Short mmCIF file of C-alpha atoms in Angstrom, two decimals:
data_model
loop_
_atom_site.label_atom_id
_atom_site.label_comp_id
_atom_site.label_asym_id
_atom_site.label_seq_id
_atom_site.Cartn_x
_atom_site.Cartn_y
_atom_site.Cartn_z
CA MET A 1 -4.02 -6.87 19.29
CA THR A 2 -7.59 -7.51 20.06
CA VAL A 3 -9.38 -5.03 18.04
CA TYR A 4 -7.17 -6.70 15.27
CA LEU A 5 -7.88 -10.36 16.11
CA TRP A 6 -11.83 -9.36 16.14
CA LEU A 7 -11.55 -7.88 12.55
CA SER A 8 -9.72 -11.17 11.28
CA ILE A 9 -12.36 -13.33 12.96
CA TRP A 10 -15.11 -11.00 11.61
CA ILE A 11 -13.55 -11.51 7.94
CA LEU A 12 -13.69 -15.10 8.15
CA ILE A 13 -17.15 -15.42 9.37
CA VAL A 14 -18.47 -12.63 6.21
CA TRP A 15 -16.15 -14.93 4.51
CA ALA A 16 -17.85 -18.06 5.39
CA ALA A 17 -21.28 -16.55 5.59
CA THR A 18 -21.30 -15.78 1.90
CA ARG A 19 -19.94 -18.90 0.91
CA CYS A 20 -16.82 -18.18 -0.04
CA GLY A 21 -17.86 -14.24 -1.59
CA ARG A 22 -20.45 -16.32 -3.42
CA LEU A 23 -23.67 -15.44 -1.55
CA TYR A 24 -25.66 -17.17 -3.84
CA ALA A 25 -25.61 -20.55 -5.91
CA VAL A 26 -26.42 -19.09 -9.51
CA SER A 27 -24.55 -18.86 -12.80
CA GLY A 28 -23.71 -15.88 -14.82
CA ALA A 29 -20.38 -13.60 -14.97
CA ASP A 30 -22.57 -10.66 -13.69
CA THR A 31 -24.20 -11.77 -11.13
CA TYR A 32 -20.68 -13.66 -9.71
CA ARG A 33 -18.99 -10.12 -9.87
CA PHE A 34 -21.39 -8.89 -7.66
CA ARG A 35 -21.56 -11.53 -5.40
CA THR A 36 -17.60 -11.12 -4.51
CA ASN A 37 -18.23 -7.96 -4.06
CA ILE A 38 -20.41 -8.01 -1.16
CA PHE A 39 -17.23 -9.67 0.86
CA LEU A 40 -15.22 -7.29 -0.57
CA ALA A 41 -17.32 -4.25 0.41
CA VAL A 42 -17.95 -5.89 3.87
CA ALA A 43 -14.58 -6.51 4.97
CA PHE A 44 -13.22 -3.28 3.24
CA PHE A 45 -15.64 -1.35 5.30
CA SER A 46 -14.78 -3.30 8.62
CA ALA A 47 -11.13 -2.07 7.81
CA PHE A 48 -12.41 1.25 6.94
CA LEU A 49 -14.44 1.52 10.36
CA LEU A 50 -11.05 0.16 12.52
CA MET A 51 -8.95 3.41 10.71
CA GLY A 52 -11.28 5.96 10.90
CA ALA A 53 -11.86 5.83 14.75
CA ARG A 54 -8.67 4.65 15.70
CA GLY A 55 -7.27 7.09 18.75
CA GLU A 56 -4.26 9.40 18.41
CA SER A 57 -2.22 7.08 19.95
CA VAL A 58 -2.29 4.50 17.07
CA GLY A 59 0.56 5.81 14.40
CA THR A 60 3.25 7.39 15.37
CA ASP A 61 2.08 10.52 13.56
CA THR A 62 -1.49 10.40 14.04
CA SER A 63 -1.42 12.91 17.11
CA VAL A 64 0.58 15.92 15.05
CA TYR A 65 -2.47 14.91 12.41
CA LEU A 66 -4.99 16.01 14.45
CA THR A 67 -3.50 19.37 15.45
CA TYR A 68 -3.54 20.64 11.78
CA LEU A 69 -7.39 21.75 10.92
CA PRO A 70 -7.32 24.30 13.25
CA GLY A 71 -3.94 25.78 11.82
CA ILE A 72 -5.39 25.72 8.42
CA ALA A 73 -8.44 26.84 8.69
CA GLN A 74 -6.50 29.97 10.01
CA LEU A 75 -4.93 30.99 6.75
CA LYS A 76 -5.98 32.75 3.58
CA TRP A 77 -6.70 32.27 0.50
CA LYS A 78 -5.25 35.06 -0.83
CA THR A 79 -1.89 34.14 -0.25
CA PHE A 80 -1.79 30.76 -1.17
CA PHE A 81 0.17 31.93 -4.51
CA SER A 82 1.93 34.44 -2.58
CA GLY A 83 3.94 31.86 -0.15
CA GLY A 84 1.75 32.36 2.82
CA TRP A 85 0.99 28.65 3.27
CA ASP A 86 4.42 27.37 2.09
CA ARG A 87 6.26 25.09 5.23
CA GLN A 88 3.04 25.26 7.17
CA PHE A 89 2.12 22.61 9.25
CA CYS A 90 5.22 20.16 8.43
CA THR A 91 4.50 19.83 4.68
CA SER A 92 4.22 22.05 1.72
CA GLU A 93 2.29 19.67 -0.73
CA LYS A 94 -0.68 22.08 -1.48
CA GLY A 95 -2.84 19.67 -2.69
CA PHE A 96 -3.17 17.89 0.75
CA MET A 97 -3.17 21.24 2.18
CA VAL A 98 -6.50 22.80 0.10
CA PHE A 99 -8.11 19.38 0.62
CA GLU A 100 -7.59 20.30 4.46
CA LYS A 101 -8.39 23.91 4.05
CA ILE A 102 -12.43 22.74 2.74
CA LEU A 103 -12.84 20.41 5.18
CA SER A 104 -11.88 23.69 7.60
CA TYR A 105 -15.26 24.81 6.79
CA PHE A 106 -17.23 22.23 8.25
CA THR A 107 -15.58 21.29 11.05
CA ILE A 108 -11.68 21.74 12.96
CA ASP A 109 -12.66 18.46 14.87
CA GLY A 110 -9.22 16.42 13.36
CA GLN A 111 -10.82 12.92 13.58
CA TRP A 112 -12.90 13.92 10.72
CA LEU A 113 -9.56 13.96 8.55
CA LEU A 114 -8.68 11.10 9.65
CA ILE A 115 -12.13 9.43 8.61
CA LEU A 116 -11.96 10.82 5.39
CA CYS A 117 -8.60 9.99 4.74
CA ALA A 118 -8.97 6.34 5.43
CA ALA A 119 -12.02 6.54 3.17
CA ILE A 120 -10.33 8.16 0.29
CA TYR A 121 -7.53 5.82 0.64
CA ILE A 122 -9.91 2.30 1.54
CA TRP A 123 -12.22 3.36 -0.99
CA CYS A 124 -9.06 3.15 -3.62
CA MET A 125 -7.47 0.28 -2.28
CA TYR A 126 -11.26 -1.69 -2.83
CA ARG A 127 -11.69 -0.83 -6.06
CA PHE A 128 -7.90 -1.76 -7.17
CA VAL A 129 -8.39 -5.20 -5.23
CA ARG A 130 -11.65 -5.65 -7.02
CA HIS A 131 -10.37 -5.12 -10.13
CA PHE A 132 -7.38 -7.48 -10.26
CA ASN A 133 -7.61 -10.29 -7.84
CA SER A 134 -10.02 -13.23 -7.96
CA ARG A 135 -8.73 -15.36 -4.71
CA LEU A 136 -10.61 -12.72 -2.48
CA LEU A 137 -9.96 -13.64 0.82
CA THR A 138 -6.01 -14.26 -0.39
CA ALA A 139 -6.66 -10.87 -1.30
CA VAL A 140 -8.15 -9.14 1.90
CA VAL A 141 -6.03 -11.19 4.20
CA SER A 142 -2.63 -9.72 2.01
CA PHE A 143 -4.09 -6.65 1.99
CA LEU A 144 -4.19 -6.25 5.87
CA CYS A 145 -0.80 -7.52 6.35
CA VAL A 146 1.43 -6.14 3.46
CA GLY A 147 -0.88 -4.29 1.23
CA SER A 148 0.01 -1.05 3.04
CA TYR A 149 -2.89 -1.30 5.60
CA MET A 150 -1.12 -0.83 8.82
CA PRO A 151 1.70 1.99 7.71
CA ALA A 152 -1.62 3.51 6.47
CA MET A 153 -2.72 3.93 10.04
CA ASN A 154 0.37 6.18 10.61
CA VAL A 155 1.51 7.66 7.18
CA MET A 156 -2.10 9.44 6.59
CA ARG A 157 -1.03 12.39 3.83
CA GLN A 158 1.30 8.79 2.06
CA CYS A 159 -1.55 6.54 2.48
CA VAL A 160 -4.16 9.01 0.64
CA ALA A 161 -1.20 8.94 -2.06
CA VAL A 162 -1.14 5.43 -2.29
CA GLY A 163 -4.36 5.08 -3.03
CA PHE A 164 -4.57 7.64 -5.99
CA CYS A 165 -1.55 5.66 -7.44
CA CYS A 166 -3.58 2.29 -7.55
CA THR A 167 -6.53 4.22 -9.39
CA ALA A 168 -3.76 5.05 -11.77
CA TRP A 169 -2.00 1.64 -12.00
CA THR A 170 -5.79 0.56 -12.70
CA CYS A 171 -5.93 3.54 -15.29
CA LEU A 172 -3.08 2.27 -17.35
CA GLN A 173 -3.89 -1.08 -17.34
CA GLU A 174 -6.87 0.06 -19.48
CA LYS A 175 -4.42 2.21 -21.10
CA GLN A 176 -5.81 5.40 -20.25
CA TYR A 177 -2.77 6.81 -19.96
CA LYS A 178 -3.65 10.36 -19.87
CA LYS A 179 -6.22 9.63 -16.77
CA ALA A 180 -3.32 8.06 -15.11
CA LEU A 181 -0.88 10.78 -15.55
CA LEU A 182 -3.62 13.07 -13.79
CA TRP A 183 -4.23 10.51 -10.75
CA ILE A 184 -0.03 10.60 -10.05
CA LEU A 185 0.13 14.05 -10.38
CA LEU A 186 -2.63 14.52 -7.95
CA ALA A 187 -1.22 12.01 -5.55
CA CYS A 188 1.75 14.36 -5.35
CA THR A 189 0.54 17.49 -4.44
CA PHE A 190 -0.59 15.01 -0.70
CA HIS A 191 3.09 13.38 -1.05
CA ARG A 192 5.79 14.05 -3.40
CA SER A 193 7.27 11.34 -2.83
CA SER A 194 4.52 10.28 -5.23
CA ALA A 195 6.51 10.93 -7.66
CA ILE A 196 8.27 7.48 -7.86
CA PHE A 197 5.36 5.97 -9.12
CA PHE A 198 6.11 7.63 -12.59
CA ALA A 199 7.96 4.82 -13.05
CA THR A 200 5.13 2.53 -13.53
CA ILE A 201 4.48 4.11 -16.45
CA ILE A 202 8.07 3.59 -18.15
CA LEU A 203 7.61 -0.26 -17.23
CA LYS A 204 4.03 -0.62 -19.60
CA LYS A 205 6.90 0.41 -22.27
CA ILE A 206 9.46 -2.32 -21.22
CA PRO A 207 9.68 -5.22 -23.38
CA ALA A 208 8.22 -8.57 -20.86
CA ASN A 209 11.14 -11.69 -20.89
CA ARG A 210 12.93 -13.56 -18.67
CA THR A 211 15.89 -11.76 -19.69
CA MET A 212 14.87 -8.43 -18.65
CA LEU A 213 13.58 -9.36 -15.10
CA LEU A 214 16.93 -11.27 -14.37
CA LEU A 215 18.67 -8.42 -15.54
CA ALA A 216 16.23 -6.07 -13.00
CA ALA A 217 16.98 -9.04 -10.54
CA ALA A 218 20.73 -8.65 -10.79
CA ALA A 219 20.71 -4.09 -10.57
CA ALA A 220 18.43 -5.35 -7.65
CA ALA A 221 20.31 -6.97 -5.95
CA THR A 222 23.08 -4.53 -6.43
CA PHE A 223 21.26 -1.86 -5.13
CA ALA A 224 20.70 -3.47 -2.51
CA ALA A 225 24.14 -4.25 -1.41
CA TRP A 226 25.71 -0.66 -2.32
CA GLY A 227 22.76 1.59 -1.86
CA SER A 228 23.05 2.82 1.57
CA ARG A 229 26.41 3.51 0.78
CA VAL A 230 25.18 5.76 -2.32
CA ILE A 231 23.14 7.03 0.06
CA TYR A 232 25.01 8.46 2.48
CA TRP A 233 27.20 10.05 -0.25
CA VAL A 234 24.45 11.81 -1.50
CA ILE A 235 22.95 12.89 1.88
CA ARG A 236 26.45 14.65 2.40
CA PHE A 237 24.88 17.21 0.27
CA ILE A 238 21.47 17.40 1.82
CA PRO A 239 22.18 18.31 5.85
CA VAL A 240 18.68 18.01 7.01
CA TYR A 241 19.03 14.35 6.09
CA ALA A 242 21.81 13.27 7.35
CA ALA A 243 21.06 12.54 10.89
CA ARG A 244 18.99 9.68 9.34
CA TYR A 245 21.67 7.66 8.30
CA GLY A 246 22.47 4.77 10.30
CA ARG A 247 19.02 5.12 12.20
CA GLY A 248 16.51 2.54 10.45
CA ARG A 249 12.90 2.50 11.55
CA TRP A 250 12.28 -1.16 12.27
CA GLU A 251 9.54 -1.60 14.49
CA ILE A 252 8.12 -3.62 12.14
CA SER A 253 11.07 -5.56 12.59
CA THR A 254 9.86 -6.78 16.33
CA ALA A 255 7.48 -9.29 14.54
CA ASN A 256 10.12 -11.56 13.84
CA GLY A 257 8.47 -12.75 10.37
CA ILE A 258 9.33 -9.55 7.82
CA LYS A 259 12.36 -11.01 6.36
CA ILE A 260 10.85 -14.28 6.55
CA LEU A 261 8.21 -12.41 4.33
CA TRP A 262 11.34 -11.36 1.94
CA LEU A 263 12.13 -14.60 1.24
CA ILE A 264 8.89 -15.66 0.45
CA ILE A 265 8.42 -12.92 -2.15
CA ALA A 266 11.97 -13.61 -3.40
CA LEU A 267 11.08 -17.13 -4.20
CA ILE A 268 7.91 -16.30 -5.67
CA ILE A 269 9.14 -13.25 -7.97
CA ILE A 270 11.96 -16.64 -8.85
CA GLU A 271 9.19 -18.93 -9.59
CA LEU A 272 7.08 -16.37 -11.48
CA THR A 273 10.77 -16.00 -13.35
CA PHE A 274 11.19 -19.03 -15.02
CA THR A 275 7.01 -20.56 -15.44
CA THR A 276 5.53 -17.61 -16.96
CA ASP A 277 5.14 -18.02 -20.98
CA TRP A 278 6.48 -14.03 -21.78
CA LYS A 279 5.28 -14.73 -25.45
CA LYS A 280 1.46 -14.01 -24.02
CA ARG A 281 1.06 -10.03 -24.39
CA GLU A 282 -1.23 -10.58 -21.48
CA ASN A 283 1.64 -11.53 -19.00
CA HIS A 284 3.19 -8.30 -19.50
CA ILE A 285 1.02 -7.51 -16.25
CA VAL A 286 2.92 -9.74 -14.52
CA PHE A 287 6.28 -8.54 -15.60
CA GLU A 288 5.30 -5.42 -14.19
CA ILE A 289 4.01 -6.91 -10.83
CA LEU A 290 7.34 -8.69 -10.60
CA LEU A 291 9.11 -5.53 -10.59
CA CYS A 292 7.14 -3.73 -8.79
CA SER A 293 7.61 -6.17 -5.70
CA MET A 294 11.58 -6.41 -6.47
CA ALA A 295 11.43 -2.24 -5.85
CA TYR A 296 9.49 -3.06 -2.43
CA LEU A 297 12.60 -5.65 -1.57
CA VAL A 298 15.31 -3.02 -2.43
CA ILE A 299 13.37 0.00 -0.58
CA ASN A 300 13.18 -1.90 2.69
CA ILE A 301 16.43 -3.55 2.93
CA THR A 302 18.17 -0.27 2.11
CA GLY A 303 15.92 1.30 4.50
CA GLN A 304 17.21 -0.52 7.12
CA SER A 305 20.24 1.78 7.22
CA PHE A 306 18.29 5.03 6.33
CA ASP A 307 15.41 6.56 8.50
CA GLY A 308 12.62 7.45 6.65
CA PHE A 309 13.48 5.73 3.12
CA ASP A 310 11.20 2.27 3.58
CA ARG A 311 8.31 4.69 3.51
CA LEU A 312 8.59 4.83 -0.40
CA ALA A 313 8.31 1.06 -0.02
CA ILE A 314 4.72 1.22 0.80
CA PHE A 315 3.43 2.47 -2.80
CA PHE A 316 4.79 -0.85 -4.29
CA GLN A 317 3.35 -2.73 -1.28
CA PRO A 318 -0.10 -3.39 -2.90
CA PHE A 319 1.58 -4.61 -5.82
CA LEU A 320 2.66 -7.95 -2.95
CA ILE A 321 -1.02 -8.51 -3.71
CA LEU A 322 -1.17 -9.19 -6.54
CA LEU A 323 1.70 -10.84 -6.61
CA PHE A 324 0.62 -13.68 -3.89
CA GLU A 325 -2.53 -14.29 -6.53
CA ALA A 326 -0.09 -14.50 -9.12
CA GLY A 327 1.85 -17.02 -7.79
CA GLY A 328 -0.65 -19.41 -7.08
CA ARG A 329 -1.49 -19.95 -10.99
CA CYS A 330 1.54 -21.69 -11.51
CA PHE A 331 0.41 -24.90 -9.94
CA GLU A 332 -2.37 -27.99 -10.41
CA LYS A 333 -5.75 -27.24 -9.19
CA LYS A 334 -4.75 -29.33 -5.73
CA THR A 335 -1.36 -27.53 -4.89
CA SER A 336 -3.30 -24.49 -5.76
CA ARG A 337 -5.52 -24.41 -3.35
CA LEU A 338 -2.88 -25.29 -0.73
CA TYR A 339 -1.00 -23.11 -1.56
CA TYR A 340 -3.40 -19.73 -1.42
CA MET A 341 -4.61 -21.57 2.28
CA GLY A 342 -0.50 -21.51 3.21
CA VAL A 343 -0.74 -17.55 2.26
CA THR A 344 -3.97 -16.94 4.13
CA ALA A 345 -3.03 -18.46 6.80
CA SER A 346 0.35 -16.63 7.24
CA MET A 347 -0.36 -13.04 6.18
CA LEU A 348 -2.94 -13.57 9.52
CA LEU A 349 -0.55 -14.92 11.61
CA LEU A 350 2.34 -11.95 10.70
CA PHE A 351 -0.37 -9.60 10.59
CA LEU A 352 -1.68 -10.29 14.37
CA ARG A 353 1.79 -9.97 15.15
CA VAL A 354 3.04 -6.57 13.49
CA SER A 355 -0.32 -5.16 14.82
CA SER A 356 1.08 -6.25 18.67
CA THR A 357 3.89 -3.53 17.83
CA ALA A 358 3.64 -0.43 19.90
CA GLN A 359 2.25 2.13 17.49
CA TYR A 360 -0.49 0.13 16.04
CA GLN A 361 -1.60 -0.71 20.29
CA TYR A 362 -5.13 -0.18 19.43
CA THR A 363 -7.22 3.34 20.94
CA PRO A 364 -10.50 4.27 20.07
CA PHE A 365 -10.78 7.99 19.64
CA TRP A 366 -13.87 7.95 22.27
#
């Protein structure tokens, strides 16, 4: 946990040194944006260094990925379309394999694969936070704790796909629908589970109002209660997954705080549902954030009984960063400040607790 503690302390030092993310006491929107980017850039670059320099023992799947490059280097381009690449190295996602193949021309050292995947993921998440968040310290700490950073230490292909999906969502908010579609399709070539993110395109078309949120909450609660039984019925026809039922992967549950986090998320969703003015069109983004946060909760609850199902939640974890910021806008200034301080402190403590679990015990590659 020591290295994660030092990362947290370093981020707080940078926050203080840049005067809460504002390095210069000058006015102007452009200058302010530049100043806030300094803190974000340093914080995310530090997170990248930690992720890229991790050894094979950090994350249960990391050691497997380190062995891929030498094997990928032996594959021939001429067999790409004839099936020679199918089911090779535990994956059939061709985008990731092409990425590895190109990298193999420069090196077969698997550590470079970790570094490049970390760079792509962190860059996408940096742009996501920079675009949507103004409470920068809260956003950075939320990213480290619940914004998919820790799972990305393990599921490398999926974390790159998450980064692409976050870029797609940014395009959606800017009404660049074709770009968003292309980013999601690219994500699917790295991890097929990215297909779940197509649902966010549909959310743009749903009218934002309290009734729709209450209906969504009812559907979410129903699936959370009965979803495991539905999955059990489905996997009877897919024997390869049958053994996973009843074996939820909950290393993170040893942090003794994840269920409290779920409760906090649910309370913020309820708060925003009843306090947001849904007549304002600009609040549709809040509507989408709430629905994605509900999806995160439902998937995680169902994942208790099905090993691997909870990994789908990683695509909705970045929305928790936005949820925590939106939750403070309902209060008056002084109360809002206390709220953000509380969220930041809680996220820091949970981050340190989660990082102390066995799969995240940090050792550098050297």
